[in-house]
Short mmCIF file of C-alpha atoms and ligand atoms in Angstrom, two decimals:
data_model
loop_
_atom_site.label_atom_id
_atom_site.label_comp_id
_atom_site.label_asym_id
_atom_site.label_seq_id
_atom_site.Cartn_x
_atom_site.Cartn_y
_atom_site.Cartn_z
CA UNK A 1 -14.40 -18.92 -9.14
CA UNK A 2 -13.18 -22.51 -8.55
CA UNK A 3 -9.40 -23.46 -6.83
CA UNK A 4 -7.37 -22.79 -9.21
CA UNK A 5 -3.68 -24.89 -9.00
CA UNK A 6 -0.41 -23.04 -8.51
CA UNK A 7 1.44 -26.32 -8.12
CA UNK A 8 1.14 -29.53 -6.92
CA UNK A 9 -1.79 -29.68 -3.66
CA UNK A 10 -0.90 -25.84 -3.83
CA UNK A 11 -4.14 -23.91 -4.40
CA UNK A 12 -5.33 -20.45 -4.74
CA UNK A 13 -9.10 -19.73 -3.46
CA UNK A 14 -10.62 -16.41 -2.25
CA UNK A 15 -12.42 -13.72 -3.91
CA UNK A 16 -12.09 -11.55 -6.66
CA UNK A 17 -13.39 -8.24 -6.01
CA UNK A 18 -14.37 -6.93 -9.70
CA UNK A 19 -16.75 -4.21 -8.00
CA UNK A 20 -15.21 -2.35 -5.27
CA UNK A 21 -14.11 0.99 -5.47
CA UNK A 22 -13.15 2.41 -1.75
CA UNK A 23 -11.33 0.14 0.74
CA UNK A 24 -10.98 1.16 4.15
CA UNK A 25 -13.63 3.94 3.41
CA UNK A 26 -10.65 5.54 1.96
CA UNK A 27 -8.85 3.69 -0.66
CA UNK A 28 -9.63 4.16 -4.23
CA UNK A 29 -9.82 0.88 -5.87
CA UNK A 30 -9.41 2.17 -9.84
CA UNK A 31 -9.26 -2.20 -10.72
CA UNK A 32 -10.52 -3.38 -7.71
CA UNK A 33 -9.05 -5.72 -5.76
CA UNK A 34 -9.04 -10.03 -5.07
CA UNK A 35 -9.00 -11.21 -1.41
CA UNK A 36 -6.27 -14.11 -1.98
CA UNK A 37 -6.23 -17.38 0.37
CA UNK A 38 -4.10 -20.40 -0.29
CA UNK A 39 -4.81 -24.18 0.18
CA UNK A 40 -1.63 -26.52 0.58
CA UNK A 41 -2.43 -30.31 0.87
CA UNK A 42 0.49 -31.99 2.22
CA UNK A 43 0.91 -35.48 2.64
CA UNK A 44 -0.15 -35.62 6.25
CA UNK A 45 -1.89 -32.06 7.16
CA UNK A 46 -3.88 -29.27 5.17
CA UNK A 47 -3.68 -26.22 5.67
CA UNK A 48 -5.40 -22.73 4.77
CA UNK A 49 -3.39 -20.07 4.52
CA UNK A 50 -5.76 -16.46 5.11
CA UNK A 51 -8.97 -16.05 4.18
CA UNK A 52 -11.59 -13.23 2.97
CA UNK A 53 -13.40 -10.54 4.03
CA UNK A 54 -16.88 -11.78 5.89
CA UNK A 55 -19.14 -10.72 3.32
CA UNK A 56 -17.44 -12.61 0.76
CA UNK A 57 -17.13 -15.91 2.78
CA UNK A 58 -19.79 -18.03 0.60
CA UNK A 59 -17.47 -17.74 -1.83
CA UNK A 60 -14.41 -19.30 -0.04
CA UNK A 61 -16.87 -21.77 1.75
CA UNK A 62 -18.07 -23.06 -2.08
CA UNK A 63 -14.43 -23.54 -2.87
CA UNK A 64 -13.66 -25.44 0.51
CA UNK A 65 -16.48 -27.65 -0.10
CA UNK A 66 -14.54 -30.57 -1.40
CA UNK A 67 -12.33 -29.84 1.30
CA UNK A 68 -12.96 -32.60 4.28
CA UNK A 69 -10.30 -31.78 6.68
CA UNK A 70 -8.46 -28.39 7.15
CA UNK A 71 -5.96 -28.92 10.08
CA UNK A 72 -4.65 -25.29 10.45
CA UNK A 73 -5.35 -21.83 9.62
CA UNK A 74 -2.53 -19.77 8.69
CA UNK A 75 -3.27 -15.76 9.56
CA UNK A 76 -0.52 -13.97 8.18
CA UNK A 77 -1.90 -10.69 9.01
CA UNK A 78 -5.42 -9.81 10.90
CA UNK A 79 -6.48 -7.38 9.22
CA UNK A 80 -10.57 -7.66 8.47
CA UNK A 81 -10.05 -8.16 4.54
CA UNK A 82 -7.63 -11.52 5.65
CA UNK A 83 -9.30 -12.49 8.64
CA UNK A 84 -13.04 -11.61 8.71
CA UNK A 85 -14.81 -14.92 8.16
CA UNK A 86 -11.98 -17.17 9.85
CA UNK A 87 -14.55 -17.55 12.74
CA UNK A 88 -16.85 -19.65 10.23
CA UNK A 89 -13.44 -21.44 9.14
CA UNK A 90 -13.23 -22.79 12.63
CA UNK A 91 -16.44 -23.68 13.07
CA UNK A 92 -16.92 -25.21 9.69
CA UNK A 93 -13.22 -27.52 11.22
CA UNK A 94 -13.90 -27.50 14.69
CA UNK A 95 -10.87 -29.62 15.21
CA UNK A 96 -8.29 -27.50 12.85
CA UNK A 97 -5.90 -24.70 14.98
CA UNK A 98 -5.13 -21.08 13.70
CA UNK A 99 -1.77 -20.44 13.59
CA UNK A 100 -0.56 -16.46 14.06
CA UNK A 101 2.10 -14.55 15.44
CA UNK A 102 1.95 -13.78 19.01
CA UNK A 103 0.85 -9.84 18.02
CA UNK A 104 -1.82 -11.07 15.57
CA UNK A 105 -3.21 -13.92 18.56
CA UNK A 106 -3.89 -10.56 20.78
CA UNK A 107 -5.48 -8.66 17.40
CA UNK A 108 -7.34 -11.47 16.60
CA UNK A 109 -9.08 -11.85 19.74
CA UNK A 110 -9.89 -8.38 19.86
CA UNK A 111 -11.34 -8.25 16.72
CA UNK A 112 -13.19 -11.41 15.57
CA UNK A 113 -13.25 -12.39 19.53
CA UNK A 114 -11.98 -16.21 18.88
CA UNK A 115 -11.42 -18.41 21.80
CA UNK A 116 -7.96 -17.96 22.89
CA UNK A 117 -7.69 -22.08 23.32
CA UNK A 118 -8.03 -22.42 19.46
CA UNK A 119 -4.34 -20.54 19.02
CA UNK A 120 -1.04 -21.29 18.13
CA UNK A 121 1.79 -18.72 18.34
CA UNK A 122 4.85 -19.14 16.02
CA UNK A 123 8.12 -17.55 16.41
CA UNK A 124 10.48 -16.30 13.87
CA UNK A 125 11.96 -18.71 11.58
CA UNK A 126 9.90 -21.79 12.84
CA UNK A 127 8.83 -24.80 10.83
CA UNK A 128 5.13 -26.61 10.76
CA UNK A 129 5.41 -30.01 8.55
CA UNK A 130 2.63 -30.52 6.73
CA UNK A 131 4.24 -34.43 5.79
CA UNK A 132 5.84 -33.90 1.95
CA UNK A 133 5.62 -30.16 2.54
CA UNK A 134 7.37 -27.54 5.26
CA UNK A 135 5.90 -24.16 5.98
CA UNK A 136 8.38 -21.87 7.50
CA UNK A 137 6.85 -18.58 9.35
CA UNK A 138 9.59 -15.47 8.74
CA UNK A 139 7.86 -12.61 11.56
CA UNK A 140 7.97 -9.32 8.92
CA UNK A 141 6.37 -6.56 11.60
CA UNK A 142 5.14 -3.39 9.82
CA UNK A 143 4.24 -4.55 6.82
CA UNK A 144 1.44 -2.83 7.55
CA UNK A 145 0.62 -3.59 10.87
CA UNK A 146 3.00 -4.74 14.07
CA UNK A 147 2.08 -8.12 13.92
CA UNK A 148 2.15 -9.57 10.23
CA UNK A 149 4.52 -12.59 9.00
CA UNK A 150 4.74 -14.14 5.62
CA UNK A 151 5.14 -17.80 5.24
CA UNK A 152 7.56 -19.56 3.05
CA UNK A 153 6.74 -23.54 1.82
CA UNK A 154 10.46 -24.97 1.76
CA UNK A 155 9.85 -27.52 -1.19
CA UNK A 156 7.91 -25.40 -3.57
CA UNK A 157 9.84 -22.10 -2.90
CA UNK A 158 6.56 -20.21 -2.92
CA UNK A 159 6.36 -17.15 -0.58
CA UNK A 160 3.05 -16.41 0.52
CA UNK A 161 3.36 -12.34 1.85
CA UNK A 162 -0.14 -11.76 2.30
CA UNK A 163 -0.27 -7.87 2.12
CA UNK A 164 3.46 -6.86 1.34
CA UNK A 165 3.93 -7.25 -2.57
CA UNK A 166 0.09 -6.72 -2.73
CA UNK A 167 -1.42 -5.04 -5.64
CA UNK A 168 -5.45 -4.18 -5.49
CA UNK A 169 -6.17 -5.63 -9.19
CA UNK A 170 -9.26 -7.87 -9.89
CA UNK A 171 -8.51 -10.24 -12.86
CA UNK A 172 -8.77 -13.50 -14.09
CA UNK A 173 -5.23 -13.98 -14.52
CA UNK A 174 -3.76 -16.02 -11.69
CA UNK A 175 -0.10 -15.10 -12.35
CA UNK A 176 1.25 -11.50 -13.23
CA UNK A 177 1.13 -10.80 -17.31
CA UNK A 178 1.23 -7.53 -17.42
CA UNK A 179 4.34 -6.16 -15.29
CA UNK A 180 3.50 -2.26 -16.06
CA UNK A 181 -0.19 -2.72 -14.97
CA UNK A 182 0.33 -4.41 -12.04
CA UNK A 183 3.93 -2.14 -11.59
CA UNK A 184 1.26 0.76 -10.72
CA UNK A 185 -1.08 -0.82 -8.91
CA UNK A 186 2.23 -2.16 -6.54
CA UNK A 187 3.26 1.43 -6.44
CA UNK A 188 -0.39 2.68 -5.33
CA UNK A 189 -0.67 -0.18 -2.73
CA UNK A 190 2.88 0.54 -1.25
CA UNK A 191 2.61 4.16 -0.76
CA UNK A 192 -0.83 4.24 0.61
CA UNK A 193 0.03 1.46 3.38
CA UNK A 194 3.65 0.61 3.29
CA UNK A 195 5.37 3.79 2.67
CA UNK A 196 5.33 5.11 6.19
CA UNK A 197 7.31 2.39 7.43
CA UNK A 198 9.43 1.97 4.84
CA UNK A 199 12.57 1.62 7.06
CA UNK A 200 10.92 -1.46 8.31
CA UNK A 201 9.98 -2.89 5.31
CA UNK A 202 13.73 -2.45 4.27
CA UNK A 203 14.95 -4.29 7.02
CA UNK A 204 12.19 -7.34 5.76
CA UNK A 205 13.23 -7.15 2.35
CA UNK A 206 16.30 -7.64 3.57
CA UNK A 207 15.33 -10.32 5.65
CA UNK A 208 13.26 -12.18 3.26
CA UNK A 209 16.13 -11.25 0.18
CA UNK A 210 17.90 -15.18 1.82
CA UNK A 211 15.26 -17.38 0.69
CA UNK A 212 15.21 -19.05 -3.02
CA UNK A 213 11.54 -17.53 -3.88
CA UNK A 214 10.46 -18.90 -7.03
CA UNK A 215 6.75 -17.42 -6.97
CA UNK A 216 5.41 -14.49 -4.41
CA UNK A 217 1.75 -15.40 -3.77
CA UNK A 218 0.63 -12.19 -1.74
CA UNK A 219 -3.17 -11.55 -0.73
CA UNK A 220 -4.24 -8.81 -2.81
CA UNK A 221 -3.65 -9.39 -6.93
CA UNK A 222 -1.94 -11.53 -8.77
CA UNK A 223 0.91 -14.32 -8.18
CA UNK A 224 4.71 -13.07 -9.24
CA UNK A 225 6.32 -15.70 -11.38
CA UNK A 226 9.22 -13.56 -11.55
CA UNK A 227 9.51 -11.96 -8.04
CA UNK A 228 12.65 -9.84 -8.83
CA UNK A 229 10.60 -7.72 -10.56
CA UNK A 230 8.61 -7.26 -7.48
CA UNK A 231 10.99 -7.21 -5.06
CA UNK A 232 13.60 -4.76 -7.78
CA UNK A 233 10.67 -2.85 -7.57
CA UNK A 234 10.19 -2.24 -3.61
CA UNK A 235 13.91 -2.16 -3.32
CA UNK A 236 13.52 1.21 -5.03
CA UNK A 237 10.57 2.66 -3.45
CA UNK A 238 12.41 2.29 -0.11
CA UNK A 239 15.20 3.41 -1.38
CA UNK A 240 15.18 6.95 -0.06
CA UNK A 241 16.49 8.09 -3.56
CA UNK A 242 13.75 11.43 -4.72
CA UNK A 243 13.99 12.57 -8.23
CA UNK A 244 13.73 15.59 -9.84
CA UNK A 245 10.12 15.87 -9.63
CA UNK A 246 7.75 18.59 -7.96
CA UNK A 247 4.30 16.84 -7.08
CA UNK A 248 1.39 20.03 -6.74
CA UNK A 249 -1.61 19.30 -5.05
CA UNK A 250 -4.05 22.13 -5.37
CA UNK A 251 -7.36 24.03 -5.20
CA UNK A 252 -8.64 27.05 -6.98
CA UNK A 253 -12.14 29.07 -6.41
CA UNK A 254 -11.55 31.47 -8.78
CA UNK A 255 -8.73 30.88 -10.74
CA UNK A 256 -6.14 33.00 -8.99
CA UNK A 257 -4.50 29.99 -7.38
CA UNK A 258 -4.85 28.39 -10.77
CA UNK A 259 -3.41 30.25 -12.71
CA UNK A 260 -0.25 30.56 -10.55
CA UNK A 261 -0.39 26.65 -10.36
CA UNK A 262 -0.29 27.26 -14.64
CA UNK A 263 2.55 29.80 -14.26
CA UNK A 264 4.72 27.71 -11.86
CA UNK A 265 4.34 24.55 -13.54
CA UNK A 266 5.37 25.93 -17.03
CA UNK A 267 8.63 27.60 -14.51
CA UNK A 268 9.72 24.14 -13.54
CA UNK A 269 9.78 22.61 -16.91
CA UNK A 270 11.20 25.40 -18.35
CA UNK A 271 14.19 24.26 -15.91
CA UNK A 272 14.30 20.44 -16.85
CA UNK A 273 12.38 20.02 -13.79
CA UNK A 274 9.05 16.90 -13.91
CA UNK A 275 5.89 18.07 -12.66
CA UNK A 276 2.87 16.16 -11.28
CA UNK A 277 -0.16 18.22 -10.85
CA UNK A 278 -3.44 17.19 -8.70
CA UNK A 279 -6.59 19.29 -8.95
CA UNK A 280 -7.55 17.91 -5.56
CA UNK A 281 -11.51 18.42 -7.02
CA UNK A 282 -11.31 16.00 -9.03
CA UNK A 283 -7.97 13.57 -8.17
CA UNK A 284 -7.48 10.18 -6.98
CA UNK A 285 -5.56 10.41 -4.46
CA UNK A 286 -4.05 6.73 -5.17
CA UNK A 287 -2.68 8.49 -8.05
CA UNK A 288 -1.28 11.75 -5.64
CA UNK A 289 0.36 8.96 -3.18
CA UNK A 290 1.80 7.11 -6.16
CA UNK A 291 3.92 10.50 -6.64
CA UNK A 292 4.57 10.96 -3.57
CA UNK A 293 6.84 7.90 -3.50
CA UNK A 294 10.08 9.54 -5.41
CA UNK A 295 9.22 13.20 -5.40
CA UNK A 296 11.55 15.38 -4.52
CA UNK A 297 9.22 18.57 -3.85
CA UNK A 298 5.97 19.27 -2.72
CA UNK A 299 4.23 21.82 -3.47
CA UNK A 300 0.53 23.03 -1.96
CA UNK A 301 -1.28 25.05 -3.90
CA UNK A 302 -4.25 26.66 -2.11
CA UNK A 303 -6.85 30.03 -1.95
CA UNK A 304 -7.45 31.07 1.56
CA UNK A 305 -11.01 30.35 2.93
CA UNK A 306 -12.65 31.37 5.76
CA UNK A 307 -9.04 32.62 7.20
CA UNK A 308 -7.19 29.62 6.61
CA UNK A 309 -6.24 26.68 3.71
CA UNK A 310 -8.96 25.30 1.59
CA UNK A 311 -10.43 22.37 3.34
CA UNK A 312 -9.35 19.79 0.67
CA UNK A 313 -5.43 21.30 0.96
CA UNK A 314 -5.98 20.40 4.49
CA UNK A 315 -6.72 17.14 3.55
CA UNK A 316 -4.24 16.93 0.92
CA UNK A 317 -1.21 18.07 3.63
CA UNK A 318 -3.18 15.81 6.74
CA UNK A 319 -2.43 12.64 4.18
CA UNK A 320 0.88 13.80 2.92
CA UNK A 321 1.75 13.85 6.61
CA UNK A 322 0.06 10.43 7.53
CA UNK A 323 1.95 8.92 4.14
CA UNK A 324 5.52 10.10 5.11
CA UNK A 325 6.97 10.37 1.73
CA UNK A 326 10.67 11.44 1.43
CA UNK A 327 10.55 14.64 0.00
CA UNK A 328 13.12 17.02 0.71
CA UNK A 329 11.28 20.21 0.00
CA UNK A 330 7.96 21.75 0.33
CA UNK A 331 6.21 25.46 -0.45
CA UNK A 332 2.93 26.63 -0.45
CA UNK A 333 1.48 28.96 -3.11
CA UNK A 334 -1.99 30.56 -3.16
CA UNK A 335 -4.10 32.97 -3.23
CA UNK A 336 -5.97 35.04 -0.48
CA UNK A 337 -8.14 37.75 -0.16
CA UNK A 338 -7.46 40.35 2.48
CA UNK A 339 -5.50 37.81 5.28
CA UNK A 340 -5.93 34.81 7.01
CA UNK A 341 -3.25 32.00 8.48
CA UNK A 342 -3.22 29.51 5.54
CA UNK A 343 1.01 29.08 5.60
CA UNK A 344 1.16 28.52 9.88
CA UNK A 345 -2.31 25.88 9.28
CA UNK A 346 -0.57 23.85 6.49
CA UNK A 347 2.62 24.07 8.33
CA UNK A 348 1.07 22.73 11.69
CA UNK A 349 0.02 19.66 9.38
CA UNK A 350 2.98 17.95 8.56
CA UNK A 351 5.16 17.87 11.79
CA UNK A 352 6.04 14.07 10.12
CA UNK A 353 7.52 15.43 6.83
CA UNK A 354 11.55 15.72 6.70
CA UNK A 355 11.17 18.54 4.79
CA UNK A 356 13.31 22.29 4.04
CA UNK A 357 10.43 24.41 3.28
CA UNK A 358 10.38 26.92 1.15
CA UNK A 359 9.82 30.63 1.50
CA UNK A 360 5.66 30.14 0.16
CA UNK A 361 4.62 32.23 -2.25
CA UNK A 362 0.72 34.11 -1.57
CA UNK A 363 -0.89 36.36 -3.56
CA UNK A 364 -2.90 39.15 -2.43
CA UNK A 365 -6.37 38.62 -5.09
CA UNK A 366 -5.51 37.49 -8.79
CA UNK A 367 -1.96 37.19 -9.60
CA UNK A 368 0.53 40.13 -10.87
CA UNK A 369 3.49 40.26 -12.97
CA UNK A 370 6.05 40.45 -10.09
CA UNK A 371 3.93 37.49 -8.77
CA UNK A 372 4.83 35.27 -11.70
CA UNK A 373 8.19 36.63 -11.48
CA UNK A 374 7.73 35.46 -7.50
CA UNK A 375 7.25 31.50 -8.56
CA UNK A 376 9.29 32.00 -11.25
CA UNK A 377 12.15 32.37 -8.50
CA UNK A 378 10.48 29.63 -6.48
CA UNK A 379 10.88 27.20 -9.67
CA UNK A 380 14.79 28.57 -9.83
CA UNK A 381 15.08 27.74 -5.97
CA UNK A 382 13.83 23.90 -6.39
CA UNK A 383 15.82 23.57 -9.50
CA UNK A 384 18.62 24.55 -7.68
CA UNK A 385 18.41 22.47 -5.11
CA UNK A 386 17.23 19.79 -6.52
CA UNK A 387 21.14 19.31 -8.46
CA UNK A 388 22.71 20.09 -5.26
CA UNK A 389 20.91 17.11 -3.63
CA UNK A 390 21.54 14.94 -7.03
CA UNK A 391 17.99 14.53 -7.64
CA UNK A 392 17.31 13.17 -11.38
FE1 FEO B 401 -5.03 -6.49 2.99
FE2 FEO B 401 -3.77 -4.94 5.73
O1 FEO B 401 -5.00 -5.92 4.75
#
């Protein structure tokens, strides 16, 4: 893929990931993703802003080819998938300077072990002239990691945000065209790496919520021509406002636990409550995380193994846990055989979750009636509390 020109000497380059299905080892990548760096040419400096991962660097290096002098790189954030092939950057432009927060200077080092002499540090709210053109550096910390910044260019009102407003989608459109496509992927990208601090990336919304923005150029998708969509969007994620929604990861071995998943499922809609169920065989969990943004109830559904939770419920609670979603409620139902310690296990878990939970419901072998009539009175219990909390 060549540049391709937001605006005037304003650039995208990088790498569009069509392929990719994991990132981190962990992510599922359902559209794959696009490694996003940004050229500005201004009158009297040039400057990169990010880069790619390392493997894809003959990429970025065809599209800096016509590029004779770079004066600065710009790391917004130094995480691998931004920052892996800066090394050959520098040595490519042995006389440009990388520019980073004073966090990401430390990170960087560590990780791609550049010479400390080839720094600069910016602090909040500072200005780099590029001649015609001002880049301003607003410090954003936990959006995802402690040391990331986005950078604004004064005279083009472009925000460049690197990882917040990301969206792992590989296409050829440069600028968003289809809001509910990329609306999703957002989602998916906030709650698997945002969501956890979303106090913190409140207080940068805020933050960034005084500029004039007229495009959001992030790292990861596409460019936002109309970033109140966006940011409308985020502003509700980290709201702290559930709805009236139960999301039910689960397991069954033999259909016990299934079936009760069946019974309580039908029980909640019956009472106007939403449902989002996750056969944890065969989910993605970019798709359980997704849910766990605005849910107001989780539910675990899980057979006891071996004395103890299903291994993939363990999973399942270990990530709810890491994610932090808001939920205000959360019960385990199951099945078990003759004992075992699956409801103290899952419980140990999730000390991060701000949860009430929920008298569980387990079954001893396949389910009875006064069993259904036992989730049947779970279902009235969320209901219930659900309206008293407001949740619709
Ligand atoms: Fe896209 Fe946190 O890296």
């Amino acid at each position: 893929m060549n540049p391709r020109k937001i605006k005037d000497n304003v650039y995208w380059m990088g790498f569009i990931d069509w392929d990719s299905r994991l990132f981190d080892s962990l992510i599922p990548l359902p559209d794959g993703t696009s490694y996003n760096a940004y050229l500005i040419e201004g009158s009297e400096k040039t400057v990169l802003i990010d880069a790619v991962e390392d493997e894809f660097y003959y990429e970025l290096e065809g599209q800096l080819k016509d590029v004779a002098k770079l004066d600065y790189v710009i790391s917004l954030h130094a995480e691998q998938d931004h920052s892996g092939c800066i090394p050959q950057i520098l040595a490519r432009y042995p006389e440009a300077k990388l520019i980073t927060s004073p966090k990401a200077k430390g990170i960087l080092m560590d990780l791609l072990h550049i010479d400390e002499e080839l720094f600069i540090t910016v602090k909040d709210g500072e200005t780099l002239s590029l001649g015609d053109k001002t880049l301003e550096f607003i410090l954003t910390p936990w959006v995802h990691w402690p040391e990331t910044m986005v950078a604004y260019l004064q005279e083009d009102k472009i925000l460049f945000s690197c990882d917040f407003f990301g969206a792992h989608i590989a296409t050829s459109d440069l600028f968003v065209t289809d809001e509910a496509r990329v609306y999703e992927a957002a989602k998916r990208y906030y709650a698997e790496i945002m969501m956890s601090f979303r106090n913190v990336v409140k207080k940068n919304l805020e933050k960034i919520s005084a500029y004039d923005i007229e495009l959001i150029a992030p790292s990861h998708g596409q460019i936002y021509p109309k970033p109140s969509f966006i940011l409308d969007a985020h502003k509700d994620w980290v709201s702290g406002q559930m709805k009236n929604k139960v999301v039910i990861p689960y397991i069954s071995m033999h259909n016990s636990t299934k079936k009760m998943v069946d019974h309580f499922v039908a029980a909640l809609v019956e009472r106007g409550v939403k449902v989002e169920q996750f056969n944890l065989t065969v989910t993605d969990i970019g798709k359980l995380a997704i849910e766990l943004v605005d849910a107001g109830t989780i539910v675990i559904g899980t057979p006891t193994i071996l004395a103890g939770p299903h291994p993939d419920a363990v999973y399942a609670a270990y990530l709810a846990n890491a994610l932090r979603p808001g939920a205000k409620f959360l019960s385990i139902i199951g099945s078990y055989g003759w004992g075992g310690r699956t409801v103290e296990i899952l419980a140990g878990l999730i000390p991060n979750l701000k949860v009430e939970v929920i008298d569980p419901v387990l079954v001893k072998g396949a389910p009875k009636a006064d069993d259904f009539k036992a989730l049947e009175n779970l279902a009235d219990t969320i209901a219930a509390k659900h309206k008293e909390e407001g949740l619709v």
